[in-house]
Amino acid sequence: MPLIIERNDITKMQCDAVVNAANRLLAGGGGVDGAIHRAAGPQLDKACKKLGGCETGQAKITSGFKMPCRYIIHTVGPIWTGGGMGEPELLASCYRESLRLAAEYKCESVAFPLISAGAYGYPKEAALQTAVSEITAFLRGNDMTVYIVVYDRECFQVSRKLMKDVAEYIDENYIAEHFMARNSRAFIPDLQKGATPPPGKGAAGFFGSITQSRAVQRKEIPLADRANEEAPQSAASLDELLDCLDESFSQMLLRKIDEKGMTDVQCYKKANIDRKLFSKIRSNADYKPSKPTVLAFAIALELSLDETNEMLMKAGFALSHSSKFDVIVEYFIKKRRYDIFEINEVLFSFDQLMLG
Ligand code: APR
């Protein structure tokens, strides 16, 4: 996953380089700057003094000293004064210059804080958007793992409407399926067909319909008839399954990339998957990926829900409504919203694994 958003203390990140949100004097301070100077030890201060300061939007590099990283890249973000003094461009330059230095020093991994989003007052959501767009632009032409280390959840001002829609979707699907898994004896014909609880009632409506449906007697079908009744369908699904076994996940992925007119690079970059993992998948027809990896490719290829389920099945998975992660990803696929970073922000907000 070339871009990873992670909640952590940046001084704990074990990367090749950690980026410091510094000031123009490189004299240390509070926030990230203070934490890094404390973690790196007094030698960092001596090294900074030799650099002769740093202009806003620029970046300079020192050793990591006692920090668990080889280098510390010091960059100076703009002080927010409303956005009319070139702040967005200066902030973007901080990411570009820091990444340029990291590449120059052959770093394979870099961790960024949200530059300017603290004492310098830059609106957090705008700061995150600039970070994601500059880093993804860089990753289109470079192989590196980049972390955005967020310290507080408020960094994600995922739109209230989106969070509400996703929460309602989880409520209607996740609870229904989850509850049914624990109450499989309560045969509920209407919900078996995927119906959802009475609108607007969520769990309460669902539990209410359970009470009514418990009165429903299961339609008993003699075993022999049941087998015959289902035979044509099960025979067909068995053929389909056998047919599906002919094409592996890896083969379906490469076929879909061609069908979509994408290049391999475009696809794995859009899926937020690193080149090494993609080349493993490409070179091994029987490669078994993780479920988040399969779903990341489904999003990158903008697959329908049926195509996504087909691709999951080839890797030995299925979407399950007893998994909040699956329900959230299903929501975005059904809405045909394929921005992997928007999905990851919502997954992050629900404390779920991220795609890629
Ligand atoms: N790890 C990760 N993120 C952190 C940490 C930490 N240990 N400490 C703070 N943050 C987050 C803040 O929550 C904020 O979102 O980093 C972001 C940047 O905050 P600041 O450190 O205040 O940086 P900035 O807004 O760029 O202001 C820089 O503050 O510390 C002084 O000397 C520094 O003058 C400079 C100014």
Short mmCIF file of C-alpha atoms and ligand atoms in Angstrom, two decimals:
data_model
loop_
_atom_site.label_atom_id
_atom_site.label_comp_id
_atom_site.label_asym_id
_atom_site.label_seq_id
_atom_site.Cartn_x
_atom_site.Cartn_y
_atom_site.Cartn_z
CA MET A 1 0.00 0.00 0.00
CA PRO A 2 2.01 3.06 -1.12
CA LEU A 3 -0.11 5.59 0.86
CA ILE A 4 -1.14 4.59 4.37
CA ILE A 5 -3.05 6.80 6.77
CA GLU A 6 -2.22 5.83 10.32
CA ARG A 7 -3.05 7.07 13.79
CA ASN A 8 0.18 7.18 15.75
CA ASP A 9 2.82 9.32 17.41
CA ILE A 10 5.16 10.20 14.56
CA THR A 11 8.22 9.77 16.78
CA LYS A 12 7.39 6.06 16.93
CA MET A 13 7.35 5.56 13.15
CA GLN A 14 10.08 3.17 11.99
CA CYS A 15 10.59 4.58 8.50
CA ASP A 16 13.62 5.61 6.49
CA ALA A 17 12.62 9.25 6.98
CA VAL A 18 10.28 11.17 9.29
CA VAL A 19 9.14 14.65 8.31
CA ASN A 20 9.14 17.40 10.92
CA ALA A 21 6.69 20.32 10.90
CA ALA A 22 9.37 22.88 11.73
CA ASN A 23 9.68 26.66 11.86
CA ARG A 24 11.90 28.85 9.71
CA LEU A 25 14.66 29.02 12.33
CA LEU A 26 14.73 25.21 12.69
CA ALA A 27 14.99 25.98 16.39
CA GLY A 28 12.55 23.34 17.70
CA GLY A 29 9.21 24.22 19.27
CA GLY A 30 6.00 22.48 20.33
CA GLY A 31 3.76 19.91 18.61
CA VAL A 32 5.55 17.62 16.19
CA ASP A 33 8.71 19.76 16.27
CA GLY A 34 8.98 19.51 20.03
CA ALA A 35 8.21 15.78 20.07
CA ILE A 36 10.83 15.03 17.42
CA HIS A 37 13.53 17.13 19.09
CA ARG A 38 12.85 15.40 22.40
CA ALA A 39 12.94 11.94 20.81
CA ALA A 40 16.02 12.61 18.65
CA GLY A 41 18.05 14.13 21.46
CA PRO A 42 20.26 17.25 21.72
CA GLN A 43 22.40 16.38 18.70
CA LEU A 44 19.45 17.22 16.45
CA ASP A 45 19.45 20.80 17.70
CA LYS A 46 23.18 21.10 16.93
CA ALA A 47 22.66 19.68 13.43
CA CYS A 48 19.76 22.08 12.77
CA LYS A 49 21.81 25.07 13.77
CA LYS A 50 24.28 24.23 10.98
CA LEU A 51 21.50 24.30 8.36
CA GLY A 52 21.00 28.05 8.62
CA GLY A 53 17.21 28.01 8.77
CA CYS A 54 14.65 26.97 6.13
CA GLU A 55 12.22 29.00 4.01
CA THR A 56 8.48 28.29 4.11
CA GLY A 57 7.62 25.60 1.56
CA GLN A 58 11.20 24.32 1.52
CA ALA A 59 12.76 21.25 3.18
CA LYS A 60 16.15 20.31 4.66
CA ILE A 61 17.47 16.97 5.95
CA THR A 62 19.43 15.77 8.98
CA SER A 63 20.25 12.41 10.52
CA GLY A 64 17.55 10.77 12.67
CA PHE A 65 19.86 10.53 15.70
CA LYS A 66 17.95 8.72 18.49
CA MET A 67 14.70 8.50 16.49
CA PRO A 68 13.91 5.07 14.89
CA CYS A 69 14.52 6.52 11.44
CA ARG A 70 17.59 7.19 9.29
CA TYR A 71 16.69 10.76 8.43
CA ILE A 72 14.56 13.66 9.67
CA ILE A 73 13.31 15.97 6.93
CA HIS A 74 12.51 19.43 8.27
CA THR A 75 9.93 21.39 6.32
CA VAL A 76 8.24 24.67 7.15
CA GLY A 77 4.54 24.93 6.44
CA PRO A 78 2.64 28.18 5.83
CA ILE A 79 0.83 29.96 8.66
CA TRP A 80 -2.88 30.00 7.74
CA THR A 81 -4.19 33.52 7.24
CA GLY A 82 -7.37 32.67 5.33
CA GLY A 83 -5.93 31.10 2.17
CA GLY A 84 -5.28 34.27 0.19
CA MET A 85 -1.53 34.49 0.76
CA GLY A 86 -0.48 31.44 -1.29
CA GLU A 87 -0.86 29.01 1.63
CA PRO A 88 -2.17 26.10 -0.48
CA GLU A 89 0.78 26.26 -2.89
CA LEU A 90 3.32 26.65 -0.07
CA LEU A 91 1.83 23.66 1.75
CA ALA A 92 1.89 21.58 -1.44
CA SER A 93 5.53 22.57 -1.90
CA CYS A 94 6.37 21.24 1.60
CA TYR A 95 5.21 17.75 0.52
CA ARG A 96 6.87 17.94 -2.89
CA GLU A 97 10.23 19.17 -1.52
CA SER A 98 10.22 16.64 1.33
CA LEU A 99 9.45 13.78 -1.06
CA ARG A 100 12.13 15.00 -3.49
CA LEU A 101 14.71 14.91 -0.68
CA ALA A 102 13.50 11.48 0.48
CA ALA A 103 13.92 10.11 -3.06
CA GLU A 104 17.35 11.76 -3.37
CA TYR A 105 18.42 9.96 -0.18
CA LYS A 106 17.00 6.63 -1.47
CA CYS A 107 14.33 6.37 1.23
CA GLU A 108 11.82 3.57 0.73
CA SER A 109 9.44 4.81 3.42
CA VAL A 110 8.54 8.27 4.73
CA ALA A 111 6.15 9.43 7.47
CA PHE A 112 4.46 12.84 7.33
CA PRO A 113 2.51 14.64 10.03
CA LEU A 114 -0.28 16.94 8.86
CA ILE A 115 1.93 19.94 8.19
CA SER A 116 0.55 23.34 9.29
CA ALA A 117 -2.63 21.70 10.69
CA GLY A 118 -1.67 22.46 14.30
CA ALA A 119 -0.15 25.69 15.62
CA TYR A 120 -0.11 27.16 12.11
CA GLY A 121 -3.90 26.89 11.97
CA TYR A 122 -4.40 25.31 8.53
CA PRO A 123 -7.92 23.76 8.30
CA LYS A 124 -7.34 20.04 8.92
CA GLU A 125 -9.52 18.70 6.10
CA ALA A 126 -7.87 21.00 3.53
CA ALA A 127 -4.45 20.09 4.94
CA LEU A 128 -5.26 16.38 4.54
CA GLN A 129 -6.56 16.89 1.00
CA THR A 130 -3.35 18.69 -0.01
CA ALA A 131 -1.25 15.95 1.58
CA VAL A 132 -3.16 13.13 -0.18
CA SER A 133 -3.14 14.83 -3.56
CA GLU A 134 0.58 15.73 -3.51
CA ILE A 135 1.63 12.31 -2.21
CA THR A 136 -0.51 10.39 -4.72
CA ALA A 137 0.87 12.57 -7.55
CA PHE A 138 4.40 11.71 -6.40
CA LEU A 139 3.58 7.99 -6.10
CA ARG A 140 2.38 7.87 -9.69
CA GLY A 141 6.02 8.17 -10.74
CA ASN A 142 7.88 6.77 -7.73
CA ASP A 143 7.96 3.58 -5.65
CA MET A 144 7.85 4.51 -1.99
CA THR A 145 5.61 3.80 1.01
CA VAL A 146 4.31 7.05 2.43
CA TYR A 147 2.52 7.35 5.76
CA ILE A 148 0.31 10.23 6.80
CA VAL A 149 0.41 10.02 10.58
CA VAL A 150 -2.63 11.60 12.18
CA TYR A 151 -2.69 12.29 15.86
CA ASP A 152 -6.33 13.10 16.43
CA ARG A 153 -9.47 11.77 14.79
CA GLU A 154 -10.80 15.26 14.01
CA CYS A 155 -8.41 15.29 11.05
CA PHE A 156 -11.09 13.41 9.22
CA GLN A 157 -14.03 15.73 8.70
CA VAL A 158 -15.64 13.13 6.50
CA SER A 159 -18.81 14.81 5.38
CA ARG A 160 -21.60 14.41 7.91
CA LYS A 161 -24.06 13.30 5.20
CA LEU A 162 -21.70 10.58 3.94
CA MET A 163 -21.11 9.29 7.48
CA LYS A 164 -24.89 9.30 8.13
CA ASP A 165 -25.62 7.40 4.89
CA VAL A 166 -22.94 4.82 5.62
CA ALA A 167 -24.09 4.42 9.25
CA GLU A 168 -27.69 3.82 8.10
CA TYR A 169 -26.48 1.28 5.53
CA ILE A 170 -24.49 -0.55 8.23
CA ASP A 171 -27.50 -0.49 10.56
CA GLU A 172 -29.83 -1.99 7.97
CA ASN A 173 -27.42 -4.63 6.72
CA TYR A 174 -24.84 -5.37 9.36
CA ILE A 175 -27.29 -5.77 12.27
CA ALA A 176 -29.85 -7.73 10.27
CA GLU A 177 -27.34 -10.26 8.99
CA HIS A 178 -25.40 -10.31 12.26
CA PHE A 179 -28.54 -10.95 14.30
CA MET A 180 -29.70 -13.64 11.90
CA ALA A 181 -26.36 -15.43 12.17
CA ARG A 182 -26.97 -15.71 15.92
CA ASN A 183 -30.62 -16.64 15.51
CA SER A 184 -30.53 -18.95 12.52
CA ARG A 185 -33.49 -20.92 13.93
CA ALA A 186 -35.75 -17.89 13.61
CA PHE A 187 -36.78 -18.65 10.02
CA ILE A 188 -37.73 -15.24 8.56
CA PRO A 189 -38.90 -15.67 4.97
CA ASP A 190 -39.05 -11.95 4.12
CA LEU A 191 -35.51 -11.21 5.38
CA GLN A 192 -34.15 -14.38 3.72
CA LYS A 193 -34.78 -12.62 0.41
CA GLY A 194 -32.50 -9.78 1.58
CA ALA A 195 -35.34 -7.49 2.57
CA THR A 196 -34.32 -4.87 5.05
CA PRO A 197 -36.08 -3.95 8.30
CA PRO A 198 -38.99 -1.51 8.10
CA PRO A 199 -37.53 1.76 6.81
CA GLY A 200 -36.42 4.24 9.46
CA LYS A 201 -36.69 1.65 12.20
CA GLY A 202 -33.23 0.07 11.95
CA ALA A 203 -32.61 -2.41 14.73
CA ALA A 204 -35.85 -1.68 16.57
CA GLY A 205 -37.87 -2.31 13.42
CA PHE A 206 -35.82 -5.41 12.74
CA PHE A 207 -36.29 -6.92 16.21
CA GLY A 208 -39.99 -6.10 15.94
CA SER A 209 -40.31 -8.07 12.70
CA ILE A 210 -38.44 -10.98 14.31
CA THR A 211 -41.14 -11.23 16.97
CA GLN A 212 -43.90 -11.36 14.33
CA SER A 213 -41.97 -13.80 12.17
CA ARG A 214 -41.26 -16.27 14.99
CA ALA A 215 -44.95 -17.15 14.58
CA VAL A 216 -44.11 -18.13 11.00
CA GLN A 217 -43.92 -21.94 10.65
CA ARG A 218 -41.00 -23.13 8.44
CA LYS A 219 -42.50 -24.69 5.29
CA GLU A 220 -41.41 -28.32 5.74
CA ILE A 221 -40.24 -29.89 2.42
CA PRO A 222 -39.40 -33.67 2.52
CA LEU A 223 -35.62 -34.05 2.05
CA ALA A 224 -35.95 -36.06 -1.22
CA ASP A 225 -38.23 -33.40 -2.80
CA ARG A 226 -35.95 -30.66 -1.55
CA ALA A 227 -32.97 -32.25 -3.31
CA ASN A 228 -34.95 -32.64 -6.58
CA GLU A 229 -36.45 -29.18 -6.21
CA GLU A 230 -33.00 -27.66 -5.92
CA ALA A 231 -31.15 -30.07 -8.27
CA PRO A 232 -31.25 -28.03 -11.53
CA GLN A 233 -30.13 -24.91 -9.69
CA SER A 234 -27.36 -26.66 -7.68
CA ALA A 235 -26.17 -28.49 -10.85
CA ALA A 236 -25.93 -25.12 -12.68
CA SER A 237 -24.07 -23.43 -9.80
CA LEU A 238 -21.71 -26.42 -9.64
CA ASP A 239 -20.94 -25.98 -13.36
CA GLU A 240 -20.44 -22.27 -12.85
CA LEU A 241 -18.12 -22.97 -9.93
CA LEU A 242 -16.16 -25.52 -12.00
CA ASP A 243 -16.06 -23.01 -14.83
CA CYS A 244 -14.89 -20.30 -12.44
CA LEU A 245 -12.11 -22.58 -11.21
CA ASP A 246 -10.67 -22.39 -14.74
CA GLU A 247 -9.84 -18.68 -14.24
CA SER A 248 -7.88 -17.70 -11.13
CA PHE A 249 -8.05 -14.37 -9.31
CA SER A 250 -4.82 -13.29 -10.94
CA GLN A 251 -6.09 -14.20 -14.43
CA MET A 252 -9.40 -12.39 -13.86
CA LEU A 253 -7.53 -9.31 -12.60
CA LEU A 254 -5.32 -9.14 -15.70
CA ARG A 255 -8.34 -9.76 -17.97
CA LYS A 256 -10.28 -6.95 -16.30
CA ILE A 257 -7.30 -4.55 -16.59
CA ASP A 258 -7.25 -5.22 -20.35
CA GLU A 259 -11.05 -4.96 -20.66
CA LYS A 260 -10.96 -1.59 -18.90
CA GLY A 261 -8.17 -0.36 -21.20
CA MET A 262 -5.91 0.33 -18.20
CA THR A 263 -2.18 -0.31 -17.87
CA ASP A 264 -0.89 -2.45 -15.00
CA VAL A 265 0.73 0.61 -13.42
CA GLN A 266 -2.46 2.69 -13.61
CA CYS A 267 -4.42 -0.14 -12.00
CA TYR A 268 -2.16 -0.91 -9.04
CA LYS A 269 -1.48 2.76 -8.35
CA LYS A 270 -5.24 3.47 -8.36
CA ALA A 271 -5.68 0.45 -6.06
CA ASN A 272 -3.07 1.89 -3.68
CA ILE A 273 -1.11 -1.37 -4.06
CA ASP A 274 2.68 -1.35 -4.30
CA ARG A 275 4.53 -2.56 -7.39
CA LYS A 276 6.19 -5.53 -5.62
CA LEU A 277 2.85 -7.01 -4.55
CA PHE A 278 1.37 -6.51 -8.00
CA SER A 279 4.30 -8.27 -9.66
CA LYS A 280 3.83 -11.24 -7.27
CA ILE A 281 0.16 -11.46 -8.26
CA ARG A 282 0.97 -11.08 -11.96
CA SER A 283 3.67 -13.75 -11.98
CA ASN A 284 1.72 -16.36 -10.00
CA ALA A 285 -1.64 -17.46 -11.47
CA ASP A 286 -2.53 -19.14 -8.16
CA TYR A 287 -1.53 -16.22 -5.93
CA LYS A 288 -3.89 -15.89 -2.94
CA PRO A 289 -4.33 -12.19 -2.07
CA SER A 290 -5.93 -10.79 1.09
CA LYS A 291 -9.56 -9.62 0.98
CA PRO A 292 -8.62 -5.88 1.29
CA THR A 293 -6.26 -6.35 -1.67
CA VAL A 294 -8.99 -7.94 -3.81
CA LEU A 295 -11.42 -5.17 -2.90
CA ALA A 296 -8.80 -2.49 -3.62
CA PHE A 297 -8.49 -3.85 -7.18
CA ALA A 298 -12.28 -4.07 -7.50
CA ILE A 299 -12.47 -0.37 -6.61
CA ALA A 300 -9.61 0.56 -8.95
CA LEU A 301 -11.32 -1.34 -11.80
CA GLU A 302 -14.69 0.17 -10.82
CA LEU A 303 -16.32 -3.27 -10.81
CA SER A 304 -20.02 -3.80 -10.20
CA LEU A 305 -21.12 -5.66 -7.08
CA ASP A 306 -21.57 -8.89 -9.07
CA GLU A 307 -18.12 -8.59 -10.66
CA THR A 308 -16.65 -7.81 -7.23
CA ASN A 309 -18.25 -10.91 -5.74
CA GLU A 310 -16.95 -12.97 -8.66
CA MET A 311 -13.41 -11.65 -8.14
CA LEU A 312 -13.63 -12.27 -4.38
CA MET A 313 -14.86 -15.82 -4.95
CA LYS A 314 -11.84 -16.57 -7.13
CA ALA A 315 -9.61 -15.59 -4.21
CA GLY A 316 -11.71 -17.68 -1.80
CA PHE A 317 -13.66 -14.81 -0.24
CA ALA A 318 -17.19 -13.40 -0.25
CA LEU A 319 -18.70 -10.14 0.94
CA SER A 320 -20.29 -10.77 4.31
CA HIS A 321 -22.84 -8.67 6.12
CA SER A 322 -21.39 -9.81 9.41
CA SER A 323 -18.34 -7.66 8.62
CA LYS A 324 -18.63 -3.87 8.98
CA PHE A 325 -15.64 -3.54 6.64
CA ASP A 326 -17.46 -5.47 3.90
CA VAL A 327 -20.72 -3.59 4.43
CA ILE A 328 -18.95 -0.22 4.09
CA VAL A 329 -17.12 -1.25 0.91
CA GLU A 330 -20.37 -2.70 -0.50
CA TYR A 331 -22.04 0.67 0.18
CA PHE A 332 -19.49 2.50 -1.99
CA ILE A 333 -19.63 -0.09 -4.78
CA LYS A 334 -23.44 0.09 -4.89
CA LYS A 335 -23.21 3.92 -5.00
CA ARG A 336 -20.50 3.54 -7.67
CA ARG A 337 -18.20 5.80 -5.65
CA TYR A 338 -14.72 4.50 -6.43
CA ASP A 339 -12.39 6.99 -4.69
CA ILE A 340 -10.19 4.68 -2.63
CA PHE A 341 -9.02 7.51 -0.34
CA GLU A 342 -12.59 8.59 0.42
CA ILE A 343 -13.42 4.95 1.24
CA ASN A 344 -10.30 4.65 3.41
CA GLU A 345 -11.22 7.82 5.31
CA VAL A 346 -14.66 6.36 6.09
CA LEU A 347 -13.16 2.95 6.97
CA PHE A 348 -10.69 4.76 9.23
CA SER A 349 -13.54 6.69 10.86
CA PHE A 350 -15.25 3.38 11.64
CA ASP A 351 -11.99 1.93 13.05
CA GLN A 352 -11.75 -0.59 10.20
CA LEU A 353 -8.81 -1.89 8.17
CA MET A 354 -8.13 0.14 5.03
CA LEU A 355 -8.14 -0.91 1.41
CA GLY A 356 -4.91 -1.74 -0.36
N1 APR B 1 2.73 12.76 16.09
C1 APR B 1 1.93 12.98 15.01
N2 APR B 1 1.24 14.11 14.82
C2 APR B 1 1.34 15.07 15.77
C3 APR B 1 2.15 14.91 16.93
C4 APR B 1 2.86 13.69 17.07
N3 APR B 1 3.65 13.44 18.12
N4 APR B 1 2.04 16.05 17.67
C5 APR B 1 1.19 16.85 17.01
N5 APR B 1 0.77 16.28 15.88
C6 APR B 1 -0.15 16.79 14.86
C7 APR B 1 -1.04 17.93 15.29
O1 APR B 1 -2.24 17.39 15.88
C8 APR B 1 -1.33 18.59 13.95
O2 APR B 1 -2.43 17.93 13.31
O3 APR B 1 0.65 17.33 13.82
C9 APR B 1 -0.06 18.35 13.13
C10 APR B 1 0.86 19.60 12.99
O4 APR B 1 0.85 20.33 14.21
P1 APR B 1 2.14 21.20 14.69
O5 APR B 1 3.15 20.31 15.25
O6 APR B 1 1.59 22.28 15.55
O7 APR B 1 2.77 21.81 13.35
P2 APR B 1 2.34 23.11 12.53
O8 APR B 1 0.88 23.35 12.57
O9 APR B 1 3.00 22.93 11.21
O10 APR B 1 3.05 24.31 13.32
C11 APR B 1 4.47 24.39 13.28
O11 APR B 1 4.61 24.77 15.62
O12 APR B 1 5.78 23.36 17.00
C12 APR B 1 5.84 24.56 16.33
O13 APR B 1 8.19 24.89 15.86
C13 APR B 1 6.92 24.54 15.28
O14 APR B 1 6.72 26.84 14.78
C14 APR B 1 6.41 25.56 14.32
C15 APR B 1 4.90 25.35 14.36
#
